[in-house]
XYZ file of C-alpha atoms in Angstrom:
609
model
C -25.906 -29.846 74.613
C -22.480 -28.448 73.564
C -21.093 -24.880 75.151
C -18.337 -23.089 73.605
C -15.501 -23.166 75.996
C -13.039 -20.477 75.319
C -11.201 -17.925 77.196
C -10.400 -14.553 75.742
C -11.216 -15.571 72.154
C -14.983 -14.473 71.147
C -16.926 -12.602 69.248
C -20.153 -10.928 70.473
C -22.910 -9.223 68.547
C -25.862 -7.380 69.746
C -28.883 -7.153 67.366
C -30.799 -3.999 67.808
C -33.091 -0.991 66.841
C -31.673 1.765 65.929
C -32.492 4.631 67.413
C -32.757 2.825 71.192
C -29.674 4.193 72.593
C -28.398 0.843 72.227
C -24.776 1.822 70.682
C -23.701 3.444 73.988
C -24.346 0.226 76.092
C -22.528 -2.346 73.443
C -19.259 0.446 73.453
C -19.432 0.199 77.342
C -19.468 -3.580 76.987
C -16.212 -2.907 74.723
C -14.258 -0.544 76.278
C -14.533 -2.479 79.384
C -13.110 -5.536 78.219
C -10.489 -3.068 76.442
C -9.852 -2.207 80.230
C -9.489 -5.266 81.160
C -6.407 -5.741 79.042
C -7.695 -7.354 76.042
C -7.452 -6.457 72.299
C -11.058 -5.932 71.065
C -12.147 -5.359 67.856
C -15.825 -2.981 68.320
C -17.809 -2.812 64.526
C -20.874 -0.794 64.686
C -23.537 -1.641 61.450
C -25.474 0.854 61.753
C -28.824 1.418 58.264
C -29.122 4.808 56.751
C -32.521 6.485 58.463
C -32.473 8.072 61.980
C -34.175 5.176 63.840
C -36.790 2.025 63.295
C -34.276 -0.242 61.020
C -32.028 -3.220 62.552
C -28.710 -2.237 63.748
C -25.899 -4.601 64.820
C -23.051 -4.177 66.767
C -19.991 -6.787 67.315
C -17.495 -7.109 69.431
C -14.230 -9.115 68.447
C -12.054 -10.344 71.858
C -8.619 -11.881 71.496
C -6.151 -12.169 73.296
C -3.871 -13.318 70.332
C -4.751 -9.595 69.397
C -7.003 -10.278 65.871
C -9.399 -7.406 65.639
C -10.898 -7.553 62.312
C -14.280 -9.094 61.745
C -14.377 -13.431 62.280
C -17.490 -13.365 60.291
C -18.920 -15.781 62.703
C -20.871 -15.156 66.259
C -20.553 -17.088 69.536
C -22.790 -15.359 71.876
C -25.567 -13.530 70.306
C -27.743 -10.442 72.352
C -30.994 -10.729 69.972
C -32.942 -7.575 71.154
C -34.467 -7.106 67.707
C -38.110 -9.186 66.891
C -37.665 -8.173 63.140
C -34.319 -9.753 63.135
C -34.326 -12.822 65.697
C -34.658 -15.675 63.704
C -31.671 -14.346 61.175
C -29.755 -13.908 64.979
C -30.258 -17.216 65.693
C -29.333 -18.591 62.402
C -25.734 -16.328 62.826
C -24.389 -18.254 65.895
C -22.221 -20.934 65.989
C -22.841 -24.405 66.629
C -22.434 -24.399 70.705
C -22.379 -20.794 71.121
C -24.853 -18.838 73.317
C -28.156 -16.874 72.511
C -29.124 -14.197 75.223
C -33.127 -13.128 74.427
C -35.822 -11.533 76.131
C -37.735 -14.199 77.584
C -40.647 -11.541 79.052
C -42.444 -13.500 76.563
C -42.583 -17.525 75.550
C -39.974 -17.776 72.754
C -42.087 -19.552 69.639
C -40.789 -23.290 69.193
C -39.754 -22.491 65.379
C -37.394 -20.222 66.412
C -35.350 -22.642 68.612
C -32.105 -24.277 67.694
C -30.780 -27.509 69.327
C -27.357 -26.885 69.005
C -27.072 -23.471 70.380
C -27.937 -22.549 74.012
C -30.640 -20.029 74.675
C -30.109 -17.747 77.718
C -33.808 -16.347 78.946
C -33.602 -12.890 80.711
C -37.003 -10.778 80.909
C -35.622 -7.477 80.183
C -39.024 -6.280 79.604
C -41.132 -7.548 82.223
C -37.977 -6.440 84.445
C -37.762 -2.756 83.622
C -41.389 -2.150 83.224
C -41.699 -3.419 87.182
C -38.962 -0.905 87.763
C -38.992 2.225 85.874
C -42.186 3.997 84.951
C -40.849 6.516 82.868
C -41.069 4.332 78.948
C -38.109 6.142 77.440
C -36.085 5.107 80.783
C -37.461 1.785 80.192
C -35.941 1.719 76.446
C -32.603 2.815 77.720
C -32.769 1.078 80.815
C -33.105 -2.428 79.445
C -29.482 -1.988 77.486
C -27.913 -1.056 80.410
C -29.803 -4.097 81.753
C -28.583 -6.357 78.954
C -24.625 -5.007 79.993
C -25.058 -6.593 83.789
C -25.749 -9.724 82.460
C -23.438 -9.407 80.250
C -21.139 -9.057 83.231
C -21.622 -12.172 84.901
C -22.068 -14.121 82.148
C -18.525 -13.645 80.186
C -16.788 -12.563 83.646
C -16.438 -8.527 83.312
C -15.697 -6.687 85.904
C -18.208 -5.006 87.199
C -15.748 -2.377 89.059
C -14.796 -1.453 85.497
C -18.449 -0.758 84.124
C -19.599 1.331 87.410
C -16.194 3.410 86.195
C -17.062 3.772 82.879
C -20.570 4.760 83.578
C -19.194 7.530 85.898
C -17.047 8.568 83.423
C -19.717 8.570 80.716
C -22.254 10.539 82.773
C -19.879 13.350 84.156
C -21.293 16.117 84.875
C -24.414 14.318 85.083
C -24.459 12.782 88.526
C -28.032 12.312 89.188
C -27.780 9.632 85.865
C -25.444 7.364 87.469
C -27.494 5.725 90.013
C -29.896 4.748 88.055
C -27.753 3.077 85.387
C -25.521 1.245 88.004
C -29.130 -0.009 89.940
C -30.170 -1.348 85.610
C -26.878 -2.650 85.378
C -26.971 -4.343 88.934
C -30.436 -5.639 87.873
C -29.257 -7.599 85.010
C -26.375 -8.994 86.818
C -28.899 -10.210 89.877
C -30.429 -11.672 86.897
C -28.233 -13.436 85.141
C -26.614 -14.402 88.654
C -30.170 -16.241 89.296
C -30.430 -18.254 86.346
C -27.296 -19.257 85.261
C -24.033 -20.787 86.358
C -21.722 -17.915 85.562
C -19.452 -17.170 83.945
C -20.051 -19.142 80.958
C -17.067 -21.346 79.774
C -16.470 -19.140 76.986
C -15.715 -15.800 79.031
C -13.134 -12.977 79.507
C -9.960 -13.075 82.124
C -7.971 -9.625 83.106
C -4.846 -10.011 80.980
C -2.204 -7.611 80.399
C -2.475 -8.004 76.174
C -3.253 -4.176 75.299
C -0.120 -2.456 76.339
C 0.137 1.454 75.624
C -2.588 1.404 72.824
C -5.334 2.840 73.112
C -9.322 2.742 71.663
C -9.639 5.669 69.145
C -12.727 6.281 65.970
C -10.088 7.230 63.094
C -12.228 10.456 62.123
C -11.794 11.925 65.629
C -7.974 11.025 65.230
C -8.128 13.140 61.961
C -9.665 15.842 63.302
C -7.041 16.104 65.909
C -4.316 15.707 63.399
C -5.832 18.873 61.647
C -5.940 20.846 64.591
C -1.800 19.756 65.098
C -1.309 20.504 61.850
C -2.016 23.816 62.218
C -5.380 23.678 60.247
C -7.629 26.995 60.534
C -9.935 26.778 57.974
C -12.583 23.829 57.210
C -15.551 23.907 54.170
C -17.896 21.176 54.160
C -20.974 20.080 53.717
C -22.403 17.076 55.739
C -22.516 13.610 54.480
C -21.906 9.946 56.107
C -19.737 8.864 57.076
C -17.131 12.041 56.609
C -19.582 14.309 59.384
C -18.134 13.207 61.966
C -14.605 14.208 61.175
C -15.397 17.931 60.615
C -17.140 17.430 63.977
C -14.146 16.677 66.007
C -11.982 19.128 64.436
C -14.863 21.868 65.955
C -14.668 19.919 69.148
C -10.835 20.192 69.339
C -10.720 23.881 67.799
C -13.528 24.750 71.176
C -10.354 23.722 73.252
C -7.858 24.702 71.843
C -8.523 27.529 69.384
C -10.027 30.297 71.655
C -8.589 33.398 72.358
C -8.258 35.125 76.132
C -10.817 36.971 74.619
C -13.473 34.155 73.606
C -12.656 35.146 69.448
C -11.980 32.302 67.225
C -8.631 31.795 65.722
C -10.300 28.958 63.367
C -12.884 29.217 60.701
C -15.256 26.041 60.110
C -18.093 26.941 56.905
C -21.199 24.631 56.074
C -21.559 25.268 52.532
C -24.766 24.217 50.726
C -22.905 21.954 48.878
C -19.981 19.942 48.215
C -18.990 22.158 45.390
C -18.927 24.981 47.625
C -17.539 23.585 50.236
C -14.040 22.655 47.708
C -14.283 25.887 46.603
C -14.036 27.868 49.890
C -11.220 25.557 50.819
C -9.129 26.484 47.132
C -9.514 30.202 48.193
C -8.668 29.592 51.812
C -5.575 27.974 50.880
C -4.808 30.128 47.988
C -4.470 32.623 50.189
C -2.126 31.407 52.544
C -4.046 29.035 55.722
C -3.898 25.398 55.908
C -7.224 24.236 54.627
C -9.120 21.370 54.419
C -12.532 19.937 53.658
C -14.213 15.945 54.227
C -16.584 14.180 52.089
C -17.035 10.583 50.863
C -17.535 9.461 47.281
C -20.402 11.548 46.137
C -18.738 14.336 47.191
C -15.647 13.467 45.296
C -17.710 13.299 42.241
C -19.281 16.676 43.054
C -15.690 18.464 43.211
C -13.450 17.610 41.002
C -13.941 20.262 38.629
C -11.854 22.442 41.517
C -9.354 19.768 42.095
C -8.388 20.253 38.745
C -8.375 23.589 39.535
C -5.864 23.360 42.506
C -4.047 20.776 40.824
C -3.731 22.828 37.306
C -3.279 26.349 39.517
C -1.104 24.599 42.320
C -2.754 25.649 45.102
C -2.260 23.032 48.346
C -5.368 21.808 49.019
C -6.315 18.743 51.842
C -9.258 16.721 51.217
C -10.427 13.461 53.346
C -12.703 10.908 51.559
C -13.934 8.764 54.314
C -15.213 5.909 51.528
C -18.507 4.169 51.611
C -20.461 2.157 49.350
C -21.380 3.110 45.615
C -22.054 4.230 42.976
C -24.840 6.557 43.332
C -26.075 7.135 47.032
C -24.643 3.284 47.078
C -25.126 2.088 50.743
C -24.155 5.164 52.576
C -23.734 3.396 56.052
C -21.265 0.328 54.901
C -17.689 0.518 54.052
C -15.197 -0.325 51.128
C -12.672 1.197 49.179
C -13.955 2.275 46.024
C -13.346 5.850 45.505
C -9.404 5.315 44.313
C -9.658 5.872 40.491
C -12.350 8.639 41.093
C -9.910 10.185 43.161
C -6.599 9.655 41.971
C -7.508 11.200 38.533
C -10.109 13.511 39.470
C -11.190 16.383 37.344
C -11.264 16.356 33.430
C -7.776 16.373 31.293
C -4.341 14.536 32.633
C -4.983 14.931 36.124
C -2.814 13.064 39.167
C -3.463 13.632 42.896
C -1.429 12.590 46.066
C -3.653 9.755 47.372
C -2.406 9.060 51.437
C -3.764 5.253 52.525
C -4.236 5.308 56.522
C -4.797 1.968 57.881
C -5.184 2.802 62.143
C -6.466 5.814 64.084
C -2.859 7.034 64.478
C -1.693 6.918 61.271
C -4.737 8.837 60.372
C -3.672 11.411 62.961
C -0.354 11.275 61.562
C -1.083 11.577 57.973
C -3.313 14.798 58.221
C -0.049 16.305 59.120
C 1.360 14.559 56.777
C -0.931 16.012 53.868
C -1.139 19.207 54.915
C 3.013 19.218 55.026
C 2.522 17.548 50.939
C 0.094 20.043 49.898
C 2.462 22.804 50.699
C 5.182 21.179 49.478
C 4.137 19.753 46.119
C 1.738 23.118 45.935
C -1.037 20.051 45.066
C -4.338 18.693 46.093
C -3.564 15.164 48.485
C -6.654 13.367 49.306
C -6.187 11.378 52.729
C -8.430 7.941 51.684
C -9.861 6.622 55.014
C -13.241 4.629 55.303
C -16.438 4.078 57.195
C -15.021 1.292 59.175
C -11.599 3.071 60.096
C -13.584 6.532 60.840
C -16.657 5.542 62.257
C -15.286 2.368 64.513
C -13.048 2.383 67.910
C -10.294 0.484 66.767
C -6.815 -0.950 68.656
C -4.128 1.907 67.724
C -0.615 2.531 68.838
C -1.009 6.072 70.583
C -1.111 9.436 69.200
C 2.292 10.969 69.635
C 4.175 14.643 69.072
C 7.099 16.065 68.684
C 6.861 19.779 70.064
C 9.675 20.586 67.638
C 7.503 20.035 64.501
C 7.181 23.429 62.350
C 4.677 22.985 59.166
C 6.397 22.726 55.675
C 4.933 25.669 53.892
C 7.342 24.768 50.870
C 8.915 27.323 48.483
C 7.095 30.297 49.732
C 8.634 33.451 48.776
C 9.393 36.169 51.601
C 8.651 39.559 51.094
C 12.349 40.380 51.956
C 12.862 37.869 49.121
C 11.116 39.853 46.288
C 12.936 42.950 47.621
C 16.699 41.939 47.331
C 15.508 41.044 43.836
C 14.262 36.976 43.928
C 12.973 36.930 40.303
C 9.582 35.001 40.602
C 7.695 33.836 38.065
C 4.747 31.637 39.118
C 5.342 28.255 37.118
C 8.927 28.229 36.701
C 11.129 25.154 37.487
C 14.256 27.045 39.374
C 15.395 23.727 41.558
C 14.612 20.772 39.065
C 12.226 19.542 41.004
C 9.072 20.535 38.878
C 7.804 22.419 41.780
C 7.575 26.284 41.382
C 7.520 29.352 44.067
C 4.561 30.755 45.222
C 3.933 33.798 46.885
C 1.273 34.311 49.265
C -1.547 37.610 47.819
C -0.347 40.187 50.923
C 3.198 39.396 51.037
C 4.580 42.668 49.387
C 2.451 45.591 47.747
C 3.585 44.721 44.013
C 5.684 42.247 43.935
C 4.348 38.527 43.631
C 1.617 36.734 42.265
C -2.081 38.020 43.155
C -4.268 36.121 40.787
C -4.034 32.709 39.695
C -5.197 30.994 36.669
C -7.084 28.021 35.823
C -6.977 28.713 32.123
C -3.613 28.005 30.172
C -0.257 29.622 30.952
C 3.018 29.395 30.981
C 5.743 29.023 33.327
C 6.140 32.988 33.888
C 2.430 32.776 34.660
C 1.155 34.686 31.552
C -1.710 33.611 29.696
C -1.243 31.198 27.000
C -2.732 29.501 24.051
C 0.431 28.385 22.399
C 0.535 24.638 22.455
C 4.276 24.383 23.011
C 3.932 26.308 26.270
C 0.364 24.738 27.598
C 2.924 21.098 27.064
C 5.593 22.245 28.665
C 4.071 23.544 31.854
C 1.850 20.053 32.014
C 4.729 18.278 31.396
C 6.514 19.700 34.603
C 3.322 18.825 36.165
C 3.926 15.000 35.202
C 7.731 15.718 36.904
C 6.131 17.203 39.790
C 4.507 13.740 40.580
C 7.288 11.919 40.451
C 8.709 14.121 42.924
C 5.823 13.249 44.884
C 7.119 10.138 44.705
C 9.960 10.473 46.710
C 7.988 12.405 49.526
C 4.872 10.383 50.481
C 5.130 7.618 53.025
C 6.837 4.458 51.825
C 5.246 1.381 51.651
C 5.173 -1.045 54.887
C 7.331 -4.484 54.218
C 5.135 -6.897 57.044
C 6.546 -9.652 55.426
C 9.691 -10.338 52.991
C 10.820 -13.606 53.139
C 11.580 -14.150 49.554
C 8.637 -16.279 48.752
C 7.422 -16.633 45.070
C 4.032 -15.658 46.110
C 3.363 -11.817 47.734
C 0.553 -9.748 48.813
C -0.371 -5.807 48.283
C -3.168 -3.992 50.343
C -3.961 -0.956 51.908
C -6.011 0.746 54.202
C -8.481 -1.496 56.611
C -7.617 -4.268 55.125
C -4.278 -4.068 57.548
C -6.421 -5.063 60.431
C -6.825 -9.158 59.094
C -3.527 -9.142 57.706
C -1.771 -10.808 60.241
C -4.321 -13.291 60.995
C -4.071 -14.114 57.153
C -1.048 -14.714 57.073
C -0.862 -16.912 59.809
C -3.648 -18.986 58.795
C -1.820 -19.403 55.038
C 0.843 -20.324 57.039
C -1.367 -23.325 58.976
C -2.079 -24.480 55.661
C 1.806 -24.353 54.481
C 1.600 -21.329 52.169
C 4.337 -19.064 53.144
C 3.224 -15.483 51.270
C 5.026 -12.224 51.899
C 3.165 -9.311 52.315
C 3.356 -5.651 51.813
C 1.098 -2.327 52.258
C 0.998 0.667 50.255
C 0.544 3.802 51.971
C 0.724 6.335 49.149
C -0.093 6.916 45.964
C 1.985 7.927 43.514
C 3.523 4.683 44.317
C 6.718 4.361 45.948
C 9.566 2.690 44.328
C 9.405 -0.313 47.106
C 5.992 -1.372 45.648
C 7.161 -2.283 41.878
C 10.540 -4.055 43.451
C 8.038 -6.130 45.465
C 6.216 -6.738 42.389
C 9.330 -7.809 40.330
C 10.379 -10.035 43.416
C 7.754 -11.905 42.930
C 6.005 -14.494 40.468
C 2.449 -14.006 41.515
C 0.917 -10.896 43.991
C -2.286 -10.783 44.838
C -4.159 -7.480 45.392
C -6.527 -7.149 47.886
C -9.109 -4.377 48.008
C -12.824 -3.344 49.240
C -14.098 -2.646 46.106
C -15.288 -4.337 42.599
C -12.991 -3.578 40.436
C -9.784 -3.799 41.334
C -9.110 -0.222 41.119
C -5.285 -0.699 42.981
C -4.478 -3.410 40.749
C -5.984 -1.443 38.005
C -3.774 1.545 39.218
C -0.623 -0.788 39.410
C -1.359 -1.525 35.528
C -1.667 1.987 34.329
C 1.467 3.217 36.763
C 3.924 0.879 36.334
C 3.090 -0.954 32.887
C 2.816 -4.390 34.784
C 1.266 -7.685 32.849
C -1.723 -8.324 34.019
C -1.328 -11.802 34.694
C 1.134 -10.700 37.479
C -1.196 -9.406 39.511
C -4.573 -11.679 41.111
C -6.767 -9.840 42.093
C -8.370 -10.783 45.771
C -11.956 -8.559 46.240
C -14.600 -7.975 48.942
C -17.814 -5.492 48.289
C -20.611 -6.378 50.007
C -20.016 -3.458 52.372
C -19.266 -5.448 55.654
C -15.233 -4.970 56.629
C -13.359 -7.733 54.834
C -12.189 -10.624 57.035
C -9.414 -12.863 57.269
C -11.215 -16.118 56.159
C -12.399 -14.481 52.680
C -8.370 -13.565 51.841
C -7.244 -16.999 53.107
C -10.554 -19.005 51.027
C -9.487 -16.941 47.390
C -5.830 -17.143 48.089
C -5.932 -21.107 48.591
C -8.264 -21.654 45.634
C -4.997 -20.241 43.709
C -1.896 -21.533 44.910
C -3.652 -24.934 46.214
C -3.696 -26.064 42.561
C -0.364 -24.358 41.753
C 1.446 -26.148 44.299
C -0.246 -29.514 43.383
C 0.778 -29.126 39.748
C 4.038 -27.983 41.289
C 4.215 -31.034 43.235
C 2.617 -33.620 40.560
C 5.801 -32.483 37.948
C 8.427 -33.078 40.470
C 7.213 -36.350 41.007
């Protein structure tokens, strides 16, 4: 029988219970080959209830550094009886199946061109440990030693990272180095290890590091100078709110144990917005994190803070929809929801991260916009960028950051006679002073309105005025314009063919790209960061004669976006769409791409001749 020979270039899934404690084994599997110098790509699919459902978790290895999902598996771990024979079915021709063979494996679920690997976990830990919810967390551990000898990782770097894990904990770490020395005896026993597909120390990581993008944006609030969060809990935004409490424990504690940080559960999303348009109408840097239901939930107070001009920060970590959609898969389908949110012409600041550091980088960023543009700006991340490790650049910091409050009127200001009116244009930039309620005893603004008004801030039903003021709303976004991050050129080679994406879909880019080369289609490629779109975007647009879109979501909502924005035909722009709530992967942008240059070029080709 064929064995896949490869060095450095796998993918590995695990196929599990959830519920088992089996997530923290498979991210010690990945963070020790991340140790070992290679570029790893972890992806946890995780379902929707606490425990009992299948969970999977895969590990991409390459040393050529592609980190998005392959689609394909060459060594399976099948720990799951509900799921086995759809685990067997997954690997490649060649690859390798590691099962627990405590009992015999039924002849229907064998396949003769992949190679089974029989370990009996179970008959293994139940001679060992006596104690059954040991034995459930035991036989992972078990599962990561033979891991070990079978694909060649270090077993000084597990024993490490199980210290490190357990700290503070000592009397847990013999135990899981004797399950993990188990499973290597094991494997050691059986099989002639390491396979020929394995993993070799290389030096292929550099300075990045392994970071979950919510925990990145947490931090990046607590840098920004963040002190006030409302939320209300929903997947997969939770965990965001829950590093920025983390981070505020260190670093936000008076000598005195007070709190100089205020973090609210509201009973809903609604209230949650609405606690965060007070916070930051009165002055702190506020911010709140939902995913798409939420979104639908508050944009009645976006429009508020939009229409009022009050700077409010909002992070939609995007999942599946409509409705309660598929709340534990990703995609990128909240952008129309969010860039016009709330009833009437509404426009929001919509910031695209794409890797735990920028999403560090652009909660500063946002914060620094809201203040600025005195406007909601909605930070678009997903499930897969917030939820998974990914390969980032590291966080950095420059000490001599201050925050940009914007035009904030001093209270020495209103007494040497600043005249301030609340929604006048003084700079011709469409964006107004503001003065914070406490600044000065009667000078200043200390109510806001929602309802119509003019630029002195007065109550209005005259038509003329209600235009004029949302007209200088419409300026203030193309202001915005010139603010938000540009767009990233990754490719401009003056081809006649281009691509536009954001977000996640970064991490198969390059491995796209590469394989359209292989198959002699040279495309240039560029992200968007921001929305309202910079002025880069349309000049790659008119530079070329067809650009593809690429998204996570149905529709085509950036392409859709594009249309409405910049008054672009159509035809320009092909769309290229992935929704079945699994990250996108290289091989679906290179299959829908060829289908539609393949015949271009052969027509091309055909009329020359």
């Amino acid at each position: 029988m064929s064995r896949l020979a490869k060095v450095n270039e796998f993918v590995l899934r695990f196929a599990n219970v959830n519920g088992t404690g089996s997530a923290s084994a498979n991210g010690l599997v990945a963070r020790a080959l991340f140790r070992m110098g290679l570029p790893v790509g972890p992806k946890n699919i995780f379902p929707s209830n606490i425990q009992g459902l299948p969970t999977w978790f895969e590990i991409r290895v390459s040393e050529a550094g592609y980190t998005g999902r392959r689609g394909t598996v060459d060594l399976m771990v099948a720990m799951n009886g509900q799921t086995f024979a759809e685990d067997v079915r997954s690997v490649e021709p060649g690859g390798y199946l590691l099962y627990d063979s405590s009992k015999p494996l039924a002849p229907e679920l064998r396949r003769p061109d992949i190679n089974f690997l029989g370990v009996p976990f179970t008959e293994t830990v139940t001679r060992e440990y006596s104690n059954p919810r040991q034995r459930l967390l035991f036989k992972n551990i078990m599962y990561v030693g033979v891991l070990s000898a079978l694909l060649n990782i270090e077993p000084a770097v597990i024993e490490q990272l199980i210290a490190e894990q357990f700290e503070g904990k000592e009397k847990l770490i013999p135990p899981n180095i004797k399950a993990f020395e188990l499973g290597r005896a094991a494997a050691e026993a059986r099989f002639a290890c390491p396979l020929p597909m394995h993993a070799e120390r290389r030096d292929a990581v550099g300075d990045r590091i392994l970071m979950d993008g919510n925990s990145a944006a947490g931090l990046g609030c607590v840098y920004a100078g963040a002190t006030v969060a409302g939320w209300y809990p929903i997947t997969p935004s939770t965990s965001l709110v829950d590093a920025f409490a983390a981070y505020c424990e260190d670093y936000r504690i008076n000598p005195d144990g007070s709190k100089r940080y205020a973090i609210l559960q509201a009973e809903d999303e609604l209230a949650a917005i609405g606690m965060v348009v007070g916070a930051a109408w009165n002055g702190a840097r506020a911010f709140t994190a939902t995913s798409g239901p939420g979104i639908s939930l508050m944009t009645e107070f976006l429009g508020l803070a939009y229409y009022a001009e009050i700077p409010v920060v909002l992070f939609d970590i995007q999942r599946c929809g409509p409705s309660t959609g598929m709340p534990t898969r990703t995609q990128q389908p909240d952008l129309l929801s969010s860039a016009y949110a709330s009833h009437g012409d509404t426009k929001h600041v919509l910031l695209f991260p794409a890797s735990p550091k920028e999403c560090f980088d652009m909660a500063v960023q946002a914060f620094d916009l809201a203040e600025r543009l005195q406007t909601p700006v909605l930070v678009m991340s997903d499930l897969d960028l917030g939820m998974n490790d990914a390969l980032s650049d590291p966080l950095t910091w420059d000490d001599a950051y201050r925050p940009d409050r914007g035009k904030v009127v001093t209270r020495e200001q209103l007494d040497d006679g600043f005249q301030f009116y609340r929604y006048l244009d003084v700079d011709g930039d469409a964006i107004p002073y503001r003065s914070l309620p406490g600044t000065h005893p009667n000078k200043g603004a200390f109510f806001t309105r929602g309802s119509g008004h003019d630029r002195f801030g007065g109550y209005t039903e005259d038509g003329a005025k209600y235009q004029d003021n949302v007209d200088r709303l419409r300026r203030k976004f193309d202001t915005a314009a010139t603010l938000v991050p540009p767009a990233e050129v990754v490719r401009d080679a003056g081809n006649s063919a281009g691509i536009l994406y954001f977000g996640t879909t970064a991490e198969v880019m390059a491995e796209t790209l590469d394989a359209l080369d292989a198959h002699g289609l040279d495309v240039d490629a560029l992200r968007v960061r921001a929305f309202p779109f910079t002025r880069q975007v349309y000049d790659f647009i008119a530079a070329h004669d067809t650009v593809f879109v690429a998204e996570q979501n149905r529709d085509g909502q950036l392409r859709a976006m594009l249309m409405i924005e910049g008054n672009i035909d159509p035809a320009r722009l092909v769309p290229v769409l992935h929704y079945d709530g699994m990250p996108v992967t290289a091989e679906i942008l290179v299959r829908s791409i060829r289908e539609y240059l393949e015949p271009v070029r052969a027509l091309a080709m055909g009329a020359s001749a």
